[in-house]
């Protein structure tokens, strides 16, 4: 049944890491761009954080927005992949618990957390500007 699939040896690890980086980066560049440059901008996101009761909402709105936007760009390029993926993982932990309150509503946040943690552990692979 699986004879037409490529072999599952280490030859495909770098391609799999590249695919994970592209998927994760696409999501976070889009969301980060919207938070930084969108119609409501960082102020709108800070207003949302105020409703959630987050301390220092404007500070954390900027932190989360820049982590998502610049972190997505860095992960896409394969620059500082491990530390940026760790920051995105932390971002997803807060999104999961503050807004979605667990599963099943937070299933996408949980999946993004898993992808980010996989990249934190494995690094960028060979298709990267900077090997981490």
PDB file of C-alpha atoms in Angstrom:
ATOM      1  CA  UNK A   1       0.000   0.000   0.000  1.00  0.00           C
ATOM      2  CA  UNK A   2       2.800   2.429   0.857  1.00  0.00           C
ATOM      3  CA  UNK A   3       5.225   1.309  -1.835  1.00  0.00           C
ATOM      4  CA  UNK A   4       4.616   4.496  -3.874  1.00  0.00           C
ATOM      5  CA  UNK A   5       5.489   6.846  -1.001  1.00  0.00           C
ATOM      6  CA  UNK A   6       9.070   8.053  -0.651  1.00  0.00           C
ATOM      7  CA  UNK A   7      11.118   6.117   1.859  1.00  0.00           C
ATOM      8  CA  UNK A   8      10.820   7.389   5.406  1.00  0.00           C
ATOM      9  CA  UNK A   9      14.515   7.549   6.130  1.00  0.00           C
ATOM     10  CA  UNK A  10      16.489  10.649   7.094  1.00  0.00           C
ATOM     11  CA  UNK A  11      16.758  11.726   3.466  1.00  0.00           C
ATOM     12  CA  UNK A  12      13.443  13.625   3.765  1.00  0.00           C
ATOM     13  CA  UNK A  13      14.012  15.333   7.129  1.00  0.00           C
ATOM     14  CA  UNK A  14      15.242  18.616   5.638  1.00  0.00           C
ATOM     15  CA  UNK A  15      12.319  18.778   3.224  1.00  0.00           C
ATOM     16  CA  UNK A  16       9.885  18.096   6.083  1.00  0.00           C
ATOM     17  CA  UNK A  17      11.460  20.870   8.181  1.00  0.00           C
ATOM     18  CA  UNK A  18      11.212  23.255   5.225  1.00  0.00           C
ATOM     19  CA  UNK A  19       7.522  22.415   4.823  1.00  0.00           C
ATOM     20  CA  UNK A  20       6.898  23.002   8.545  1.00  0.00           C
ATOM     21  CA  UNK A  21       8.730  26.329   8.346  1.00  0.00           C
ATOM     22  CA  UNK A  22       6.707  27.469   5.327  1.00  0.00           C
ATOM     23  CA  UNK A  23       3.381  26.544   6.949  1.00  0.00           C
ATOM     24  CA  UNK A  24       4.185  28.134  10.307  1.00  0.00           C
ATOM     25  CA  UNK A  25       5.710  31.257   8.748  1.00  0.00           C
ATOM     26  CA  UNK A  26       2.763  31.813   6.413  1.00  0.00           C
ATOM     27  CA  UNK A  27       0.282  31.796   9.288  1.00  0.00           C
ATOM     28  CA  UNK A  28       2.333  34.062  11.534  1.00  0.00           C
ATOM     29  CA  UNK A  29       3.395  36.548   8.878  1.00  0.00           C
ATOM     30  CA  UNK A  30      -0.276  37.024   7.958  1.00  0.00           C
ATOM     31  CA  UNK A  31      -1.472  37.390  11.551  1.00  0.00           C
ATOM     32  CA  UNK A  32       1.467  39.536  12.607  1.00  0.00           C
ATOM     33  CA  UNK A  33       1.113  41.798   9.582  1.00  0.00           C
ATOM     34  CA  UNK A  34      -2.547  42.326  10.396  1.00  0.00           C
ATOM     35  CA  UNK A  35      -1.725  43.172  14.003  1.00  0.00           C
ATOM     36  CA  UNK A  36       1.017  45.655  13.065  1.00  0.00           C
ATOM     37  CA  UNK A  37      -0.299  47.206   9.835  1.00  0.00           C
ATOM     38  CA  UNK A  38      -3.982  46.218   9.780  1.00  0.00           C
ATOM     39  CA  UNK A  39      -6.939  48.588  10.171  1.00  0.00           C
ATOM     40  CA  UNK A  40      -7.048  48.263  13.969  1.00  0.00           C
ATOM     41  CA  UNK A  41      -3.306  47.856  14.368  1.00  0.00           C
ATOM     42  CA  UNK A  42      -1.555  47.176  17.629  1.00  0.00           C
ATOM     43  CA  UNK A  43      -4.012  49.458  19.463  1.00  0.00           C
ATOM     44  CA  UNK A  44      -6.914  47.213  18.490  1.00  0.00           C
ATOM     45  CA  UNK A  45      -5.040  44.150  19.676  1.00  0.00           C
ATOM     46  CA  UNK A  46      -4.152  45.939  22.922  1.00  0.00           C
ATOM     47  CA  UNK A  47      -7.850  46.688  23.408  1.00  0.00           C
ATOM     48  CA  UNK A  48      -8.559  42.983  23.060  1.00  0.00           C
ATOM     49  CA  UNK A  49      -5.869  42.207  25.638  1.00  0.00           C
ATOM     50  CA  UNK A  50      -7.417  44.759  28.015  1.00  0.00           C
ATOM     51  CA  UNK A  51     -10.731  42.880  27.784  1.00  0.00           C
ATOM     52  CA  UNK A  52      -8.872  39.673  28.685  1.00  0.00           C
ATOM     53  CA  UNK A  53      -7.339  41.354  31.729  1.00  0.00           C
ATOM     54  CA  UNK A  54      -3.734  41.131  30.554  1.00  0.00           C
ATOM     55  CA  UNK A  55      -1.291  43.317  32.459  1.00  0.00           C
ATOM     56  CA  UNK A  56       0.591  45.903  30.389  1.00  0.00           C
ATOM     57  CA  UNK A  57      -1.632  45.288  27.363  1.00  0.00           C
ATOM     58  CA  UNK A  58       0.093  47.774  25.028  1.00  0.00           C
ATOM     59  CA  UNK A  59       3.524  46.366  25.785  1.00  0.00           C
ATOM     60  CA  UNK A  60       2.423  42.772  25.266  1.00  0.00           C
ATOM     61  CA  UNK A  61       0.429  43.724  22.164  1.00  0.00           C
ATOM     62  CA  UNK A  62       3.638  45.043  20.613  1.00  0.00           C
ATOM     63  CA  UNK A  63       5.641  42.020  21.776  1.00  0.00           C
ATOM     64  CA  UNK A  64       3.152  39.489  20.392  1.00  0.00           C
ATOM     65  CA  UNK A  65       2.681  41.419  17.140  1.00  0.00           C
ATOM     66  CA  UNK A  66       6.410  41.671  16.463  1.00  0.00           C
ATOM     67  CA  UNK A  67       7.067  38.067  17.499  1.00  0.00           C
ATOM     68  CA  UNK A  68       4.432  36.904  15.040  1.00  0.00           C
ATOM     69  CA  UNK A  69       5.410  39.153  12.128  1.00  0.00           C
ATOM     70  CA  UNK A  70       9.203  39.257  12.415  1.00  0.00           C
ATOM     71  CA  UNK A  71       9.354  35.730  13.834  1.00  0.00           C
ATOM     72  CA  UNK A  72       7.400  34.457  10.847  1.00  0.00           C
ATOM     73  CA  UNK A  73       9.788  36.148   8.443  1.00  0.00           C
ATOM     74  CA  UNK A  74      12.816  34.773  10.295  1.00  0.00           C
ATOM     75  CA  UNK A  75      11.421  31.243  10.364  1.00  0.00           C
ATOM     76  CA  UNK A  76      10.575  31.399   6.659  1.00  0.00           C
ATOM     77  CA  UNK A  77      14.138  32.430   5.842  1.00  0.00           C
ATOM     78  CA  UNK A  78      15.633  29.973   8.317  1.00  0.00           C
ATOM     79  CA  UNK A  79      17.294  32.661  10.435  1.00  0.00           C
ATOM     80  CA  UNK A  80      17.348  32.135  14.226  1.00  0.00           C
ATOM     81  CA  UNK A  81      14.739  29.408  13.741  1.00  0.00           C
ATOM     82  CA  UNK A  82      15.057  27.797  17.169  1.00  0.00           C
ATOM     83  CA  UNK A  83      14.736  30.921  19.346  1.00  0.00           C
ATOM     84  CA  UNK A  84      12.011  32.407  17.131  1.00  0.00           C
ATOM     85  CA  UNK A  85      10.044  29.147  17.141  1.00  0.00           C
ATOM     86  CA  UNK A  86      10.328  29.072  20.931  1.00  0.00           C
ATOM     87  CA  UNK A  87       8.902  32.609  21.147  1.00  0.00           C
ATOM     88  CA  UNK A  88       6.051  31.607  18.838  1.00  0.00           C
ATOM     89  CA  UNK A  89       5.421  28.553  21.031  1.00  0.00           C
ATOM     90  CA  UNK A  90       5.084  30.813  24.055  1.00  0.00           C
ATOM     91  CA  UNK A  91       2.769  33.082  22.066  1.00  0.00           C
ATOM     92  CA  UNK A  92       0.577  30.078  21.257  1.00  0.00           C
ATOM     93  CA  UNK A  93       0.471  28.936  24.882  1.00  0.00           C
ATOM     94  CA  UNK A  94      -0.986  32.312  25.855  1.00  0.00           C
ATOM     95  CA  UNK A  95      -3.421  32.302  22.929  1.00  0.00           C
ATOM     96  CA  UNK A  96      -4.514  28.777  23.802  1.00  0.00           C
ATOM     97  CA  UNK A  97      -5.221  29.486  27.458  1.00  0.00           C
ATOM     98  CA  UNK A  98      -6.318  33.137  27.387  1.00  0.00           C
ATOM     99  CA  UNK A  99      -8.637  33.155  24.402  1.00  0.00           C
ATOM    100  CA  UNK A 100      -9.594  29.609  23.512  1.00  0.00           C
ATOM    101  CA  UNK A 101      -9.598  28.111  27.026  1.00  0.00           C
ATOM    102  CA  UNK A 102      -8.367  24.706  25.858  1.00  0.00           C
ATOM    103  CA  UNK A 103      -9.597  22.092  23.423  1.00  0.00           C
ATOM    104  CA  UNK A 104     -11.530  21.779  21.142  1.00  0.00           C
ATOM    105  CA  UNK A 105     -11.745  25.552  20.529  1.00  0.00           C
ATOM    106  CA  UNK A 106      -7.976  25.895  20.645  1.00  0.00           C
ATOM    107  CA  UNK A 107      -7.168  23.066  18.263  1.00  0.00           C
ATOM    108  CA  UNK A 108      -5.490  25.315  15.684  1.00  0.00           C
ATOM    109  CA  UNK A 109      -3.436  27.067  18.376  1.00  0.00           C
ATOM    110  CA  UNK A 110      -2.448  23.649  19.741  1.00  0.00           C
ATOM    111  CA  UNK A 111      -1.366  22.480  16.263  1.00  0.00           C
ATOM    112  CA  UNK A 112       0.663  25.661  15.689  1.00  0.00           C
ATOM    113  CA  UNK A 113       2.255  25.178  19.110  1.00  0.00           C
ATOM    114  CA  UNK A 114       3.254  21.639  18.070  1.00  0.00           C
ATOM    115  CA  UNK A 115       4.793  22.806  14.795  1.00  0.00           C
ATOM    116  CA  UNK A 116       6.694  25.578  16.564  1.00  0.00           C
ATOM    117  CA  UNK A 117       8.000  23.201  19.234  1.00  0.00           C
ATOM    118  CA  UNK A 118       9.110  20.714  16.567  1.00  0.00           C
ATOM    119  CA  UNK A 119      11.131  23.499  14.924  1.00  0.00           C
ATOM    120  CA  UNK A 120      12.465  24.589  18.326  1.00  0.00           C
ATOM    121  CA  UNK A 121      13.802  21.082  18.886  1.00  0.00           C
ATOM    122  CA  UNK A 122      14.935  20.233  15.344  1.00  0.00           C
ATOM    123  CA  UNK A 123      16.108  23.576  13.982  1.00  0.00           C
ATOM    124  CA  UNK A 124      15.770  24.852  10.437  1.00  0.00           C
ATOM    125  CA  UNK A 125      17.302  22.023   8.439  1.00  0.00           C
ATOM    126  CA  UNK A 126      19.651  22.465   5.484  1.00  0.00           C
ATOM    127  CA  UNK A 127      17.356  24.754   3.464  1.00  0.00           C
ATOM    128  CA  UNK A 128      18.011  27.853   5.552  1.00  0.00           C
ATOM    129  CA  UNK A 129      20.022  31.039   5.376  1.00  0.00           C
ATOM    130  CA  UNK A 130      21.407  30.379   8.848  1.00  0.00           C
ATOM    131  CA  UNK A 131      21.856  26.874  10.210  1.00  0.00           C
ATOM    132  CA  UNK A 132      20.531  26.602  13.768  1.00  0.00           C
TER     133      UNK A 132
END
